[in-house]
Short mmCIF file of C-alpha atoms in Angstrom, two decimals:
data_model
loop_
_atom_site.label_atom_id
_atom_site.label_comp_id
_atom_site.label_asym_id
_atom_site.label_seq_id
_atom_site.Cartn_x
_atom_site.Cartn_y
_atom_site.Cartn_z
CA UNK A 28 4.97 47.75 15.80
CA UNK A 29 7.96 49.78 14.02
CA UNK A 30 9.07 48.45 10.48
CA UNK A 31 12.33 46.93 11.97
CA UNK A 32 10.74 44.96 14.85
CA UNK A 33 8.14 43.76 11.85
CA UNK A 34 11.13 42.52 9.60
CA UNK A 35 12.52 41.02 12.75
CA UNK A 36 9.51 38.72 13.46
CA UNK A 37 9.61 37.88 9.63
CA UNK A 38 13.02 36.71 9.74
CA UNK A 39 12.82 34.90 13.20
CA UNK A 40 9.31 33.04 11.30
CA UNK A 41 11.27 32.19 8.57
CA UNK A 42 14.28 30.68 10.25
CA UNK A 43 11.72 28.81 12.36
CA UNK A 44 9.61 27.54 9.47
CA UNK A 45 13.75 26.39 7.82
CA UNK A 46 14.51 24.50 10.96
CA UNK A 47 11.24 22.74 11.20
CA UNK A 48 11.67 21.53 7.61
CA UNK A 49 15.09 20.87 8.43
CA UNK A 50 14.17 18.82 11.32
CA UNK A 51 11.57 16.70 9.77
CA UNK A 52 13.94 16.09 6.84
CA UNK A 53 16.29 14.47 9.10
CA UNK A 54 13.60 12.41 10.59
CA UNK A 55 12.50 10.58 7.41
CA UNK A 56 14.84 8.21 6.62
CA UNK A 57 15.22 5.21 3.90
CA UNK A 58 16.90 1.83 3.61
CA UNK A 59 18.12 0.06 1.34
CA UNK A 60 16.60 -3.61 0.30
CA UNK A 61 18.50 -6.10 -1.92
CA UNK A 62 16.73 -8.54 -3.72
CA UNK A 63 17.39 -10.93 -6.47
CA UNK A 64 14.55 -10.96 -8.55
CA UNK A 65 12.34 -8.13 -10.11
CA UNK A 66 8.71 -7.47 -9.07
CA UNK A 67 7.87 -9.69 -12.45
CA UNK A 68 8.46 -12.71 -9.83
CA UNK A 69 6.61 -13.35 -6.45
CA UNK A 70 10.14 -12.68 -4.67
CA UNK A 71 10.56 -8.76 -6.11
CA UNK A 72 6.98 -8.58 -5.55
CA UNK A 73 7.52 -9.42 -1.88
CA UNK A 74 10.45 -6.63 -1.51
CA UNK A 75 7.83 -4.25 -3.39
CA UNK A 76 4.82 -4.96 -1.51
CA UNK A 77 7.10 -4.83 1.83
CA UNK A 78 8.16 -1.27 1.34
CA UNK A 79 4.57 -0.19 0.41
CA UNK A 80 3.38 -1.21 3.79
CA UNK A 81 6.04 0.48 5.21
CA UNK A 82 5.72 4.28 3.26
CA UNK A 83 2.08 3.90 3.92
CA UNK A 84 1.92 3.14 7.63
CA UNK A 85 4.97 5.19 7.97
CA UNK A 86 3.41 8.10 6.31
CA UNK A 87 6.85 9.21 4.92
CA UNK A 88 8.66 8.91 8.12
CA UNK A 89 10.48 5.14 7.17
CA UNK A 90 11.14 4.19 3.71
CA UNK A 91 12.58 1.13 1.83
CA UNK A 92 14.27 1.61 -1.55
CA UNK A 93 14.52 -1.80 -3.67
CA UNK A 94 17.57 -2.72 -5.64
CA UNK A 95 16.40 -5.97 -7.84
CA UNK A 96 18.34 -8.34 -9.52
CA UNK A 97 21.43 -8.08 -6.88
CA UNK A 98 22.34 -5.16 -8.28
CA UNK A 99 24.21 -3.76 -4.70
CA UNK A 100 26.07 -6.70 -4.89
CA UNK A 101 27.57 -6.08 -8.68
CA UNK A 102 24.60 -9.33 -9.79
CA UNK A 103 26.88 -11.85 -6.99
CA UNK A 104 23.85 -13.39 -5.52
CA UNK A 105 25.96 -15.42 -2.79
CA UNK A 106 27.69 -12.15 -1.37
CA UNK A 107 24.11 -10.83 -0.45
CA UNK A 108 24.54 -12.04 3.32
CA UNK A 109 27.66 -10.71 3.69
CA UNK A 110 27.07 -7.55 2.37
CA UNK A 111 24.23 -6.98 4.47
CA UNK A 112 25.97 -7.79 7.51
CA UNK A 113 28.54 -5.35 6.95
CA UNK A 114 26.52 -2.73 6.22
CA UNK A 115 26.85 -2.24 2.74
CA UNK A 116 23.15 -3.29 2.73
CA UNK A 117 20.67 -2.46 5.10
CA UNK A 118 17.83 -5.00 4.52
CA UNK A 119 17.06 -7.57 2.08
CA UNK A 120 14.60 -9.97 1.35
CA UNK A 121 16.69 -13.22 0.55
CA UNK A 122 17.08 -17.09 -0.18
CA UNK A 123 17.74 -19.83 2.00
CA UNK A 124 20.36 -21.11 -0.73
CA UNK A 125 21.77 -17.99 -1.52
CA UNK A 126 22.67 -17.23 2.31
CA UNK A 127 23.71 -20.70 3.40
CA UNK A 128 27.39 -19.90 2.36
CA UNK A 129 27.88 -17.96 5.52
CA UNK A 130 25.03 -19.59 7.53
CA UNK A 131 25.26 -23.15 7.29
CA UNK A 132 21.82 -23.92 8.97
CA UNK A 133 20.34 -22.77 5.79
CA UNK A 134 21.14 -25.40 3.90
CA UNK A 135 18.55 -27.53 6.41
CA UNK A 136 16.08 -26.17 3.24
CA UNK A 137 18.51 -27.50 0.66
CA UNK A 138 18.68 -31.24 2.12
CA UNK A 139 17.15 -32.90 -0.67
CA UNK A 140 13.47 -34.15 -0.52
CA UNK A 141 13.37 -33.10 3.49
CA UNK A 142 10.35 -31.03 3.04
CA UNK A 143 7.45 -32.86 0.63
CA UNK A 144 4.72 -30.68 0.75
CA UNK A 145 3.88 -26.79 1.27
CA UNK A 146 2.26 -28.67 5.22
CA UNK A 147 5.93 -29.30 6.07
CA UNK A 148 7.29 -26.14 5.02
CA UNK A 149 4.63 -24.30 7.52
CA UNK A 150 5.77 -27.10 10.30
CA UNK A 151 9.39 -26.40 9.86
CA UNK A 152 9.52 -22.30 9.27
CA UNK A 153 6.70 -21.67 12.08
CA UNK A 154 8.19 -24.12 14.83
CA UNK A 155 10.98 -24.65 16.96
CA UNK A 156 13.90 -25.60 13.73
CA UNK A 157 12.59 -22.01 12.25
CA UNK A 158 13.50 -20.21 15.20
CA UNK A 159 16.49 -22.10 15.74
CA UNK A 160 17.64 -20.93 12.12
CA UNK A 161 16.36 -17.13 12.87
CA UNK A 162 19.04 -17.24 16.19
CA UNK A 163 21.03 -18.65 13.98
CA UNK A 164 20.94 -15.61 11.58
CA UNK A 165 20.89 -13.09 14.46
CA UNK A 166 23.88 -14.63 16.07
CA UNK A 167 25.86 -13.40 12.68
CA UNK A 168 24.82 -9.92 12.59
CA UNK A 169 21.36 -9.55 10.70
CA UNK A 170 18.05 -9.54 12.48
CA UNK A 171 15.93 -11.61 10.73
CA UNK A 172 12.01 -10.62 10.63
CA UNK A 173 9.57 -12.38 9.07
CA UNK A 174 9.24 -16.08 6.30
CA UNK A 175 8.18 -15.63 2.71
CA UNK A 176 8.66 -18.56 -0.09
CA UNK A 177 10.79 -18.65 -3.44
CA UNK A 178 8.58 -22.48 -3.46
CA UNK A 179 9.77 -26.13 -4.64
CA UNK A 180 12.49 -26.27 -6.75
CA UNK A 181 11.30 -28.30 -9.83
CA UNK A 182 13.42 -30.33 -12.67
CA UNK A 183 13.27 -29.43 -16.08
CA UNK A 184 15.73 -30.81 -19.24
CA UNK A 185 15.76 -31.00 -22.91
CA UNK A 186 16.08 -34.88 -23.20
CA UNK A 187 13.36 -36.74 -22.07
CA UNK A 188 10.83 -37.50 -19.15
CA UNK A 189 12.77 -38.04 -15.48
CA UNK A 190 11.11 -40.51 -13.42
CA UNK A 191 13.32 -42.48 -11.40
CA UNK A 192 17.20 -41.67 -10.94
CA UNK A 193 18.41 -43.70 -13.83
CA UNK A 194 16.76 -41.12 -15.59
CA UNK A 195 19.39 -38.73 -14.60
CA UNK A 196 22.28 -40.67 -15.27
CA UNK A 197 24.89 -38.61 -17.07
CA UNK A 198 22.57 -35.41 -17.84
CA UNK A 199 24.29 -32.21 -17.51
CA UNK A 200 22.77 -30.14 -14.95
CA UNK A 201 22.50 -26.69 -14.00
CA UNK A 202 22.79 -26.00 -10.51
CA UNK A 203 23.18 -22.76 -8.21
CA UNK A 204 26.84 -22.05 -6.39
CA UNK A 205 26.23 -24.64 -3.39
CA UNK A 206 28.04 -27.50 -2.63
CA UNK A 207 25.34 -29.25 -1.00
CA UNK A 208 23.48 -29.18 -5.18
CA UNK A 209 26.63 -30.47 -6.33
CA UNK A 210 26.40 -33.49 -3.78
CA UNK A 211 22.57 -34.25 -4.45
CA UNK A 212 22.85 -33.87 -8.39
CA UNK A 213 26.47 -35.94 -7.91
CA UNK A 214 24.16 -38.64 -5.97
CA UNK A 215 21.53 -39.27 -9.07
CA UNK A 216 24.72 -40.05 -10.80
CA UNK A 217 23.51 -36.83 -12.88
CA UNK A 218 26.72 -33.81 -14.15
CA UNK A 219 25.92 -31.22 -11.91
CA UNK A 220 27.47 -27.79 -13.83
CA UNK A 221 27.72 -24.49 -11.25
CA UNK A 222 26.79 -21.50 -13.37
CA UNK A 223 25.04 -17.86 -12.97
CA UNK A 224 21.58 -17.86 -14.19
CA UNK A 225 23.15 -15.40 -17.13
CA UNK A 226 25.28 -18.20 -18.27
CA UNK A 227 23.13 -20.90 -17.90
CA UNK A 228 20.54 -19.22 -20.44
CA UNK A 229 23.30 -19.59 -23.68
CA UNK A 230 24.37 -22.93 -22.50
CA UNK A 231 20.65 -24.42 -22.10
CA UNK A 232 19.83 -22.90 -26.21
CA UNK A 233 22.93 -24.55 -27.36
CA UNK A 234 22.65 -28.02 -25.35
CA UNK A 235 26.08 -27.50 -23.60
CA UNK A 236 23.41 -28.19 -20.39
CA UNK A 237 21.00 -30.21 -20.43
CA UNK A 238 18.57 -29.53 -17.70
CA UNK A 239 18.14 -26.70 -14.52
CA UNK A 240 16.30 -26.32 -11.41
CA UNK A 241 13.81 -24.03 -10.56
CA UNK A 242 10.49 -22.92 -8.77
CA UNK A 243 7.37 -22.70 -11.64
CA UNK A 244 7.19 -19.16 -11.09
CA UNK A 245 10.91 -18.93 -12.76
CA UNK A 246 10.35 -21.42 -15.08
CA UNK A 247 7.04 -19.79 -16.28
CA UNK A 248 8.30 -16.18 -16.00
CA UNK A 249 11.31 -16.43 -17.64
CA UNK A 250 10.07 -18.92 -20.61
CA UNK A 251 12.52 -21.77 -19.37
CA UNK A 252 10.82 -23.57 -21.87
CA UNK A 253 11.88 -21.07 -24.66
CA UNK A 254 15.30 -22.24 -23.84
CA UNK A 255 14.81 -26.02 -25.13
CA UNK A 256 13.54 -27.24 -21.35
CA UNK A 257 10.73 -29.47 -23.07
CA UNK A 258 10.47 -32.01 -19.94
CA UNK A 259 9.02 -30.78 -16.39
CA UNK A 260 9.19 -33.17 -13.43
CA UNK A 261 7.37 -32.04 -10.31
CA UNK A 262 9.09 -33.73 -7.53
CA UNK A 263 9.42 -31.00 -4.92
CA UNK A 264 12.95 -31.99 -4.05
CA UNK A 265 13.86 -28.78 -1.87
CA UNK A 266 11.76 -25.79 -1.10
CA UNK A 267 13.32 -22.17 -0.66
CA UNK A 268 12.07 -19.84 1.53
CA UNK A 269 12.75 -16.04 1.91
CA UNK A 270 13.49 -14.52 4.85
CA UNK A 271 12.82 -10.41 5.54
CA UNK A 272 16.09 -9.42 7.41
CA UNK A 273 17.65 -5.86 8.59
CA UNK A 274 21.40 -5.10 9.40
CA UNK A 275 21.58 -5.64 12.72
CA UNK A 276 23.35 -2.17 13.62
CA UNK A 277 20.53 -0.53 11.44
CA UNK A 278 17.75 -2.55 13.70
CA UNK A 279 19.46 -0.90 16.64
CA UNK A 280 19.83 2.42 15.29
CA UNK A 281 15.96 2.65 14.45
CA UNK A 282 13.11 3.73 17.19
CA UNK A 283 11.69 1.04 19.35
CA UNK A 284 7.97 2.09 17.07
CA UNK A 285 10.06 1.46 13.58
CA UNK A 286 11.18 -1.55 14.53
CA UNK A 287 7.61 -3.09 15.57
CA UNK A 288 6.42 -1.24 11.99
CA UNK A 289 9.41 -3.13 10.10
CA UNK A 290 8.50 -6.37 11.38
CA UNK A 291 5.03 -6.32 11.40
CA UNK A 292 5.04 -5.06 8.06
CA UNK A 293 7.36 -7.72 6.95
CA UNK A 294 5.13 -10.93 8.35
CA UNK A 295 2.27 -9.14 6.46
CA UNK A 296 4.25 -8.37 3.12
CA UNK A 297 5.62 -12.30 3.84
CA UNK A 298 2.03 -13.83 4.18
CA UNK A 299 0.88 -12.29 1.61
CA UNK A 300 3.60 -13.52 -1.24
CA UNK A 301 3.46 -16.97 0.17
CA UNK A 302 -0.38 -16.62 0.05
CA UNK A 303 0.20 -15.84 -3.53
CA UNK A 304 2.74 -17.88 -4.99
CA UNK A 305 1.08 -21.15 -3.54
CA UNK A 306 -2.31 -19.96 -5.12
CA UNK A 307 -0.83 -19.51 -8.41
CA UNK A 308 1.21 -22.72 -8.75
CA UNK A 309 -1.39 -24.46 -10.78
CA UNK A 310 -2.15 -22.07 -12.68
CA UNK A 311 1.15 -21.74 -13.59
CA UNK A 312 1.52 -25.45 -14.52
CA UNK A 313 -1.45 -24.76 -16.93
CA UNK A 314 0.10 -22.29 -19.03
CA UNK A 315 2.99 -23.69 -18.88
CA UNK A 316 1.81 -27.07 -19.99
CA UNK A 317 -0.19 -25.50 -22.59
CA UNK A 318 2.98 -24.33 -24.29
CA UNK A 319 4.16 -27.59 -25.10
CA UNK A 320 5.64 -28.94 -22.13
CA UNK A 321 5.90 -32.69 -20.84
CA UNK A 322 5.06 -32.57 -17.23
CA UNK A 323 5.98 -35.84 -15.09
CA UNK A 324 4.54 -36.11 -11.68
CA UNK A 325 5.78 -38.65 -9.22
CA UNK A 326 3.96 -41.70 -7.84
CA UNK A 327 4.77 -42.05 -4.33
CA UNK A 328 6.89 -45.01 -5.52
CA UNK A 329 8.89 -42.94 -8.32
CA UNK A 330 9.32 -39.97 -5.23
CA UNK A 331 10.72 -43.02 -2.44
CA UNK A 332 13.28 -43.98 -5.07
CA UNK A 333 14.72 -40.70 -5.13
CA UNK A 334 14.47 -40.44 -1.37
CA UNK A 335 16.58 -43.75 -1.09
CA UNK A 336 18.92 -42.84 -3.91
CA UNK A 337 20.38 -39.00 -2.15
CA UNK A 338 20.73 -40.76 1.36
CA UNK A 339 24.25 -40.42 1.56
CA UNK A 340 24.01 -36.52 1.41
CA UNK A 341 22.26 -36.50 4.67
CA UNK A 342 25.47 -38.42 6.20
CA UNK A 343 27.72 -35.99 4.97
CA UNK A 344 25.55 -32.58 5.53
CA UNK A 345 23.65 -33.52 8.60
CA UNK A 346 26.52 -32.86 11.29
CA UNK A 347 27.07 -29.28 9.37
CA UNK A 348 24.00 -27.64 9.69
CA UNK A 349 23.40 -29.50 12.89
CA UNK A 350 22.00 -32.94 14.29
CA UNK A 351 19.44 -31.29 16.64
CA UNK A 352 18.27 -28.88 14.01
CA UNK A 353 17.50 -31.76 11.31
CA UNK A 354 16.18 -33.87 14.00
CA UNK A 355 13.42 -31.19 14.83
CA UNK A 356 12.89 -30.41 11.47
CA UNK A 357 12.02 -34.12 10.81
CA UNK A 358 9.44 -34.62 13.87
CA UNK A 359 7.95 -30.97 12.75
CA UNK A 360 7.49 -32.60 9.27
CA UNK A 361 6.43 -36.24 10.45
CA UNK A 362 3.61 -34.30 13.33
CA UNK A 363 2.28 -32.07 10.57
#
């Protein structure tokens, strides 16, 4: 072979070896996945073990990038949704609450003391009122993939035990940006104060709020109790569950094999952070009662009294979200 027909077959290899990276470049590809909370919570931990299963399964070919604390939505929690369908996100793994402004069956989760016990939340997610709120997701431009759980939403405050509703009377209360909390908190004749999780830190210290809402893994995680919460009352008042979702025009734009590795992944990733924030609930409650704090647990009694006292928020939210959604979430919980 003569020098130049050897320097030929070089080059010619070469170009062939550039392409081939070339083309398998273009073949790996990543997304984008909002979530609220850092992998110090069960939620980021979801989003993190999620794209794990993905990279590894993928082996490079599919990967998801997580942006914590809302940070692709400038730290707006309630324009998550929205940003995601648009585009501006490609996948997220979000709340119930934090959705429901542009998906009204959401709130089903919100409707105060709906959903007792972790047995009801498995009734209502795996059976007919969960799919009905997964077409209802679809129908508004994200495909929605797989359950996880942010858990029961707990009551904590800085003046005393809570009990019964009297106790409530007049206590300033933080609450997330939902209408539906301002109704229910409005209903236990409490002061129900809207107010981003930044702001409501300062204002708990100083007393300008009294008392917040959240799951124990926020409340132990972030030291609520550092904050002057001194009172606890587990009365599992709403649950919120996470949902694994993907831009709908992404979904379409990935290979039939990506999408069954998305989802599957997902209902893995999703089992496995429900698995784990249900299994570390009481040992959660331990530490957290070990630093100090008054926990109150309801008799059935004390929880009926509540029950009876937020009635009139079913007669205003009920025909939003939907009469034959509610109604099959309440046989799903009463046959569990």
């Amino acid at each position: 072979m003569t020098l130049t027909r050897k320097m030929t077959h070089v080059t010619a290899g070469l170009a062939g070896a550039v392409f081939l990276a070339g083309a398998l470049s273009a073949q790996a590809r990543e997304l984008s996945v909002s979530t609220v909370l850092s992998d110090a919570f069960p939620w980021g931990q979801a989003a993190e073990k999620w794209a794990d299963l993905v990279e590894e399964r993928s082996e490079g070919e599919l990967t998801l990038r997580v942006y914590p604390n809302s940070q692709l939505v400038s730290g707006d929690q309630t324009r998550e949704f929205s940003a995601m369908r648009s585009g501006l996100i490609d996948a997220a793994v979000g709340s119930t609450i934090n959705w429901s402004p542009q998906v009204p069956e959401l709130n089903l989760f919100s409707l105060p003391f709906l959903l007792p016990d972790e047995a009801a939340v498995d009734a209502v997610t795996g059976g007919a009122a969960g799919e009905q709120v997964f077409a209802a997701i679809e129908s508004r431009g994200v495909v929605p993939l797989a359950w996880g759980e942010n858990g029961f939403r707990q009551l904590s405050n800085s003046r005393g035990p809570v009990d019964e509703p009297g106790d409530l009377d007049g206590l300033k209360i933080r609450v997330v940006g939902s209408p539906l909390f301002q109704d229910t908190f409005s209903a236990l004749d409490a002061d129900p104060t809207q107010m981003s999780w930044t702001d409501a830190q300062p204002a708990l210290t100083t007393g300008a709020v009294d008392g917040q809402e959240n799951p124990l893994s926020v409340f132990d995680v972030a030291r609520i109790d550092q904050v002057g919460q001194e009172y606890l009352t587990l009365w599992n008042y709403m649950n919120d569950p996470l949902i694994f979702a993907v831009n709908q025009s992404v979904w379409q734009s990935l290979s039939e094999e990506h999408q069954t590795l998305l989802r599957e992944t997902a209902e893995e990733a999703g089992a496995w952070e429900i698995a784990m924030t249900r299994e570390e609930e009481s040992e959660r409650l331990a530490a957290i009662q070990e630093r100090g704090v008054t926990v109150t647990k309801l008799t059935d009694d004390q929880y009926q009294r509540f029950v009876d006292a937020t009635q009139s928020v079913y007669e205003k939210w009920v025909p939003r979200i939907g009469e034959g959604l509610v109604e099959d979430a309440r046989e799903a919980v009463e046959s569990r």
